[in-house]
XYZ file of C-alpha atoms in Angstrom:
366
model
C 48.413 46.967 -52.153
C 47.132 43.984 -54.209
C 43.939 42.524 -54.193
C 44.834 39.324 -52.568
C 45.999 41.522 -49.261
C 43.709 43.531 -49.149
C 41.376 40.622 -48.253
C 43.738 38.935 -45.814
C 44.110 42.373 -44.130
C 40.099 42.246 -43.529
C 39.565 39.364 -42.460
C 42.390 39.763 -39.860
C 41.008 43.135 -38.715
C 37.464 40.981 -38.314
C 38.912 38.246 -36.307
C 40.838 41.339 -33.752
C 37.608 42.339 -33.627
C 35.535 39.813 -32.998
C 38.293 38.211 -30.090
C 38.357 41.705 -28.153
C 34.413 41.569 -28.072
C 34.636 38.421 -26.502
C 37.275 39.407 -23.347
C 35.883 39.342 -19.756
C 34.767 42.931 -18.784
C 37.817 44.711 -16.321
C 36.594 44.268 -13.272
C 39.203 46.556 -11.442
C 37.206 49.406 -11.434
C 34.449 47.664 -9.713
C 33.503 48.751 -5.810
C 35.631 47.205 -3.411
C 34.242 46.060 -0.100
C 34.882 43.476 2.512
C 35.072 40.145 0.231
C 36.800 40.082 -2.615
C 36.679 37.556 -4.974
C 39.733 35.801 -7.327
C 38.796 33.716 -10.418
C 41.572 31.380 -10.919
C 42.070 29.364 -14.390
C 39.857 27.923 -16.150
C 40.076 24.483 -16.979
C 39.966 22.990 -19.420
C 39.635 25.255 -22.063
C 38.645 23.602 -24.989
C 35.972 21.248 -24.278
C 34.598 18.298 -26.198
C 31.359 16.543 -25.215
C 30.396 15.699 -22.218
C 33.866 17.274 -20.673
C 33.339 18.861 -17.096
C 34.237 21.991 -16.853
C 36.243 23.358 -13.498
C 36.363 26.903 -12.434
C 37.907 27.367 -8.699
C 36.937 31.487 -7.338
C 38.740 32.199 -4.488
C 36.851 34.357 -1.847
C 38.713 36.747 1.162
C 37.308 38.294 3.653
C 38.450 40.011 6.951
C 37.396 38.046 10.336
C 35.894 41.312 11.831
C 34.795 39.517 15.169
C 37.141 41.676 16.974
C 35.063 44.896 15.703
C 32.023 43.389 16.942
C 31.034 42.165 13.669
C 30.921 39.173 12.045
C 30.857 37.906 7.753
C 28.644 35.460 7.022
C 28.711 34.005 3.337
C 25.140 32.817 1.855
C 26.561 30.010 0.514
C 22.750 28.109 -0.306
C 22.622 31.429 -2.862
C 25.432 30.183 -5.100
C 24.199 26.437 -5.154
C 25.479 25.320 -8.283
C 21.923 24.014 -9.663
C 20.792 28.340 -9.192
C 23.432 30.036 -10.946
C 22.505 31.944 -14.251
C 24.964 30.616 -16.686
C 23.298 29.539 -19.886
C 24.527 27.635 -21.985
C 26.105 26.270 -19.013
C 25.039 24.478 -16.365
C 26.098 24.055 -12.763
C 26.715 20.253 -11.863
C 28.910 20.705 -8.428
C 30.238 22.292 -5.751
C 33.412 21.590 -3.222
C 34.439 24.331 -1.172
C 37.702 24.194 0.735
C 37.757 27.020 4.046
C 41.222 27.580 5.289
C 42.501 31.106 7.257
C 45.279 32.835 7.299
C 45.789 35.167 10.493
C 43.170 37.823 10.205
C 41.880 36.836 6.946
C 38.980 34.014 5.630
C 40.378 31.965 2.354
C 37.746 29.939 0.980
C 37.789 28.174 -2.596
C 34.810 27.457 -4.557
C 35.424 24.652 -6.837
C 32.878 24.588 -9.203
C 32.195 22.176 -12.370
C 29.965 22.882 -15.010
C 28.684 21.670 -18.221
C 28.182 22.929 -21.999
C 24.388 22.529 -22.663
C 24.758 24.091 -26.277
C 26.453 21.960 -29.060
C 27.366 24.159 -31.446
C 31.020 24.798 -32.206
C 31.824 27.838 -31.253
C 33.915 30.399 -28.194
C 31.918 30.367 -25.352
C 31.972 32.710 -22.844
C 31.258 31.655 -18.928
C 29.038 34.202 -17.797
C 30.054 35.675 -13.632
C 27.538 35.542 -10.742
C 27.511 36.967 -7.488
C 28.523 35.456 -4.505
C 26.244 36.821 -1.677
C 27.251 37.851 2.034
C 26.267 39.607 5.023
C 27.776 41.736 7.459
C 26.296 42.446 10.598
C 26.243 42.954 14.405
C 27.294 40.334 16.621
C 23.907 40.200 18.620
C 22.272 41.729 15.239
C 19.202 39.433 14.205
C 20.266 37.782 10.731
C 17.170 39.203 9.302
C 18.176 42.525 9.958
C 21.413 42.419 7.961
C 21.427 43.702 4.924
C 22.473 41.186 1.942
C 25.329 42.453 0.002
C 26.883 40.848 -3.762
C 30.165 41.052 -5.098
C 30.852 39.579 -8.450
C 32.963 36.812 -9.773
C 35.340 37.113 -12.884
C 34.314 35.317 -16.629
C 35.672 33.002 -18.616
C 36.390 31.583 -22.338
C 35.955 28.405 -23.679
C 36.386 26.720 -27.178
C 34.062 24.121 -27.591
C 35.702 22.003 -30.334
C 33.896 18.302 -31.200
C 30.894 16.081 -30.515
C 33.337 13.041 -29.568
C 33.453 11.514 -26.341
C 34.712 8.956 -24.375
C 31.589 8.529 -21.978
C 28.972 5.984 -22.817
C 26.248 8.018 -21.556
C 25.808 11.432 -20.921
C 24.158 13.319 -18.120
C 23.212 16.496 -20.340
C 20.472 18.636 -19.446
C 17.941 19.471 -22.674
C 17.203 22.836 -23.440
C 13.663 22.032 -24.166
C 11.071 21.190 -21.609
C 8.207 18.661 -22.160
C 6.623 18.992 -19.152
C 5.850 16.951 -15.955
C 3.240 14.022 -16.022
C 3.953 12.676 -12.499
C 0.322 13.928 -11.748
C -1.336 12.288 -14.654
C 0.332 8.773 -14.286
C -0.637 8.845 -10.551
C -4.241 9.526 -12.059
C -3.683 6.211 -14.103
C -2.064 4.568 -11.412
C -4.693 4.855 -8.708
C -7.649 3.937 -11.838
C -5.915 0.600 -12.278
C -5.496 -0.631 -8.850
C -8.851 0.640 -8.029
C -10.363 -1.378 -11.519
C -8.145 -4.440 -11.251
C -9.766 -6.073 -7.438
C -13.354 -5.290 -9.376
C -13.693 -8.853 -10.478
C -12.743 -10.603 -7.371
C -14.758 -8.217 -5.360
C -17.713 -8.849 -7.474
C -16.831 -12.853 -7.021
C -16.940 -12.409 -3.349
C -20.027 -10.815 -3.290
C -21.648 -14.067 -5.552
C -20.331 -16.103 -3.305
C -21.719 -14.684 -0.179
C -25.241 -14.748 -1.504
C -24.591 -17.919 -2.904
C -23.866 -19.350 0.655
C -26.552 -17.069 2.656
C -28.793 -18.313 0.219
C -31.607 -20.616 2.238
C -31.499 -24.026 1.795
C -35.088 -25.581 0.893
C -35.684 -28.345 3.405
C -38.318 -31.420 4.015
C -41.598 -30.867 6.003
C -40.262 -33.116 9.138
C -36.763 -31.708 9.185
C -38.536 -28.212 9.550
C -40.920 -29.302 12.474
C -37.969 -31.204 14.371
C -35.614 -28.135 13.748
C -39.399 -26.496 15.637
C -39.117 -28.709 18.298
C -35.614 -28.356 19.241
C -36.592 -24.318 18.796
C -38.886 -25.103 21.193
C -37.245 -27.427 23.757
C -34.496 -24.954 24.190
C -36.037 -21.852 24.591
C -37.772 -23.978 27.934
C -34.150 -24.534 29.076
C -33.741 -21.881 31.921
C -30.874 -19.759 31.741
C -28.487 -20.260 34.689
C -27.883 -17.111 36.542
C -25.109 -14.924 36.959
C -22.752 -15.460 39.785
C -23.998 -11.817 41.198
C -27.804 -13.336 41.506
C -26.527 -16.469 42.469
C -24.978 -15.131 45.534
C -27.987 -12.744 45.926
C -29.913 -15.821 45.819
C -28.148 -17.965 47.783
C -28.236 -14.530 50.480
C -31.865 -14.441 50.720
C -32.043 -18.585 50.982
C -29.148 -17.739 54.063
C -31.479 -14.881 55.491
C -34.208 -18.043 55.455
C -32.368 -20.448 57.166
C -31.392 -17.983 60.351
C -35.107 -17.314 60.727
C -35.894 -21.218 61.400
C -35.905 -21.983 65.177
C -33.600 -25.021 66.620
C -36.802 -26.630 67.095
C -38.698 -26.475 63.597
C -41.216 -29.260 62.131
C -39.453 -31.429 59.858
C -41.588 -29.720 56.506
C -40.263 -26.444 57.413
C -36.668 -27.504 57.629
C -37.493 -29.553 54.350
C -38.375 -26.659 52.580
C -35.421 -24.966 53.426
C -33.231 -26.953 52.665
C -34.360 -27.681 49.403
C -34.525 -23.923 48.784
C -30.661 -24.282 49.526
C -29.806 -26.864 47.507
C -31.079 -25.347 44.285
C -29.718 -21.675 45.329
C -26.006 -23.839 46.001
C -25.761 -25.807 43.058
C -26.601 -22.406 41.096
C -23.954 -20.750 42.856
C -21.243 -23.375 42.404
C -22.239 -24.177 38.689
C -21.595 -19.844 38.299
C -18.555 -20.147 40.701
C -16.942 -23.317 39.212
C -17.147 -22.713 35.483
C -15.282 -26.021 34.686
C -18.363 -27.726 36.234
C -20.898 -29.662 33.648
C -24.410 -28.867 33.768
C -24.927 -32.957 34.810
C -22.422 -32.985 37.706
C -23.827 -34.372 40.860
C -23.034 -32.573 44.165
C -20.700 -35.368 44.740
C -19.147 -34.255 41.598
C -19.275 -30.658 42.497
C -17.384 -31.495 45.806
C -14.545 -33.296 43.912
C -13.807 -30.935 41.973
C -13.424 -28.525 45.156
C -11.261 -30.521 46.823
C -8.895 -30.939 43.828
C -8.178 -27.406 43.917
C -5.156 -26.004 44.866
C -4.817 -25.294 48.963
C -5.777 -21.684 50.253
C -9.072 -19.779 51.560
C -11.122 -20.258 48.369
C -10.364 -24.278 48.259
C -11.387 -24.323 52.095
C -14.494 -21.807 51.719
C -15.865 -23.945 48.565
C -15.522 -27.175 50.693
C -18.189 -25.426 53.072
C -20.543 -25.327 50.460
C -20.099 -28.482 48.950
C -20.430 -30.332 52.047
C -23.526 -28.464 53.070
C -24.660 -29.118 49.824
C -24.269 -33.181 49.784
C -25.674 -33.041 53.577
C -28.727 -31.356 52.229
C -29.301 -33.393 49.036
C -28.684 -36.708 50.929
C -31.819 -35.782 53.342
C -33.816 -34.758 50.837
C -33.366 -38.108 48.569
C -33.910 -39.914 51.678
C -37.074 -37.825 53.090
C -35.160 -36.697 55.866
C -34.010 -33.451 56.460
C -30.182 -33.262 57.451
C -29.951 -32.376 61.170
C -29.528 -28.398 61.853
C -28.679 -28.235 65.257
C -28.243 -24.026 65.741
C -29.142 -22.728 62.103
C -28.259 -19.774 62.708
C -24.997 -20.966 63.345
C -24.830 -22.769 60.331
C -26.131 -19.888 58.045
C -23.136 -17.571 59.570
C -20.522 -19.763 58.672
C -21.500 -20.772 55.215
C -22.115 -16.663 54.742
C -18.037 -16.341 55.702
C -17.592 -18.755 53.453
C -19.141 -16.679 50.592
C -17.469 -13.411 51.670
C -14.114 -15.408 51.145
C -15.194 -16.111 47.662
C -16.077 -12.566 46.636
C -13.347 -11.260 44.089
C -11.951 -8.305 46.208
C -11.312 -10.632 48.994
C -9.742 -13.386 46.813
C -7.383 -10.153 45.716
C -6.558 -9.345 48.953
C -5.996 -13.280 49.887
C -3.402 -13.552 46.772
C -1.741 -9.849 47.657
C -1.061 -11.532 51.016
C -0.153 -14.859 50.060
C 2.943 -12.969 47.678
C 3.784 -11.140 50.572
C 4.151 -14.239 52.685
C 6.398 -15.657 50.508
């Protein structure tokens, strides 16, 4: 044997060697049980980059229902994104469930990626594909998870050349997550950036609470007016004008028929003031200078029902007893406490439950 074959001889002997290293482990020896799994071809099998790489397993199992138990395949354990094949890397998933009498066929499409881009035979490593069997009835925590394996794979990985523009390949190498750190830098700047119009605002608003320096007289008028309205009397609420207006009522039914014209007068002044109170609270359109012929103008303007008529009452009580008075004459009373009963109806028409009840039954009517 020459020199020349004796070298051609090794090398071939290496390369045998090398290529039987690399075949999938026989898996026929392996424990059989209720699933069984088929790895169909592999394609492609030489792979350039950026190439998707598509390897369909083919999964049986018995449908055992009528045994009283049931197969259930974990199929969130073999998401493609979990599997342990470095250098690969699992990019998706289709799986196609079909039966044939008795028996489940489902196909698991998967497609994966070359990470690594040396050129070199790669070998797809096998995972387990994870079921249970149990009880029908049987609590799926109870069931104990069983594995059966899936066959391997070779592929040639050939050339960096590719027809894709941009590639979706997962690095190796990780440099970490600063998600937390930008949100850090995030919140500083929109927290910084409103500073200056913030501290502008604030300016401003001292700026215009500021006081104003003013003259000696406008000070003493600005006194007087001070002054001239704090003498203004608040006008009562329409609870104490009523409660007024009661007691001036409770008054006028204790004057006899036949009372001196200064008693009457005196009474009926007493109801004046307690009636234009009342209306002013009542009648909140009303202006403070309204005379009572104002005030009963504007009652009989409004619109037609109990309060209109209870409110014309009043007001014409009220310009009966102010015309006597301007004329030093008390208005003739001829039973007061006739009088005093009818203009206390009137007020119990005007109290709000009533004018509910009024409106309930005028809706009703119609």
């Amino acid at each position: 044997m020459t020199r020349t074959h004796a070298i051609v001889l090794g090398v071939a002997l290496v390369l045998t060697s090398a290529t039987s290293a690399a075949q999938p482990p026989d898996m026929s020896e392996a424990p059989v049980g209720p699933v069984r799994v088929e790895t169909l071809e592999l394609q492609p099998t030489v792979l350039k980059t950026g190439d998707l790489l598509i390897q369909p397993y083919r999964v049986r199992f018995p449908d055992l229902i009528s045994e009283g138990q049931e197969i259930i395949i974990l199929e969130d354990r073999m998401a493609p994104e979990t599997l342990p094949v470095h250098p690969f890397e699992g990019v998706s998933l289709t799986i196609e469930r079909s039966r044939v009498e008795d028996e489940h066929i489902w196909t698991f499409t998967y497609g994966f990626r070359l990470v690594d881009p040396s050129k070199m035979t790669y070998l797809l490593p096998n995972f387990s594909f994870y079921y249970l069997v149990r009880d029908l009835g049987e609590d799926i925590e109870d069931a104990e998870v069983q594995q059966v394996d899936g066959g391997q794979g070779l592929v040639r990985y050939v050339s960096t050349i590719t027809d894709e523009p941009v590639l979706a390949i997962r690095d190796t190498i990780e440099l970490g997550a600063f998600s937390g750190r930008a949100t850090f830098f995030r919140t500083l700047a929109w927290t910084v950036a409103p500073l200056p119009l913030f501290v502008w605002l604030v300016m401003l608003v001292r700026s215009a609470r500021k006081p104003k320096a003013i003259s000696l007289e406008k000070a003493q008028e600005a006194e007087e007016l001070a002054r001239l309205e704090a003498q203004i009397p608040v006008p009562p609420s329409i609870w104490d004008a009523r409660r007024a207006l009661n007691r001036q009522l409770s008054a006028l039914q204790d004057v006899s028929p036949s009372a001196d014209a200064p008693i009457l007068t005196e009474v009926e002044r007493g109801l004046v003031l307690s009636l234009r109170d009342y209306l002013h609270a009542e009648l909140p359109d009303l202006h403070p200078g309204d005379t009572v012929l104002d005030m009963q103008r504007h009652a009989e303007a409004l619109a037609d029902g109990p309060r209109k008529e209870a409110l014309r009452t009043l007001t014409g009580r009220l310009v009966a007893y102010q015309y006597g008075l301007e004329h030093d004459e008390p208005a003739p009373i001829e039973s007061p406490g006739e009088e005093a009963r009818s203009m206390e109806e009137a007020l119990k028409l005007l109290r709000p439950h009533v004018r509910l009840l009024n409106s309930l039954k005028a809706l009703v009517g119609r």
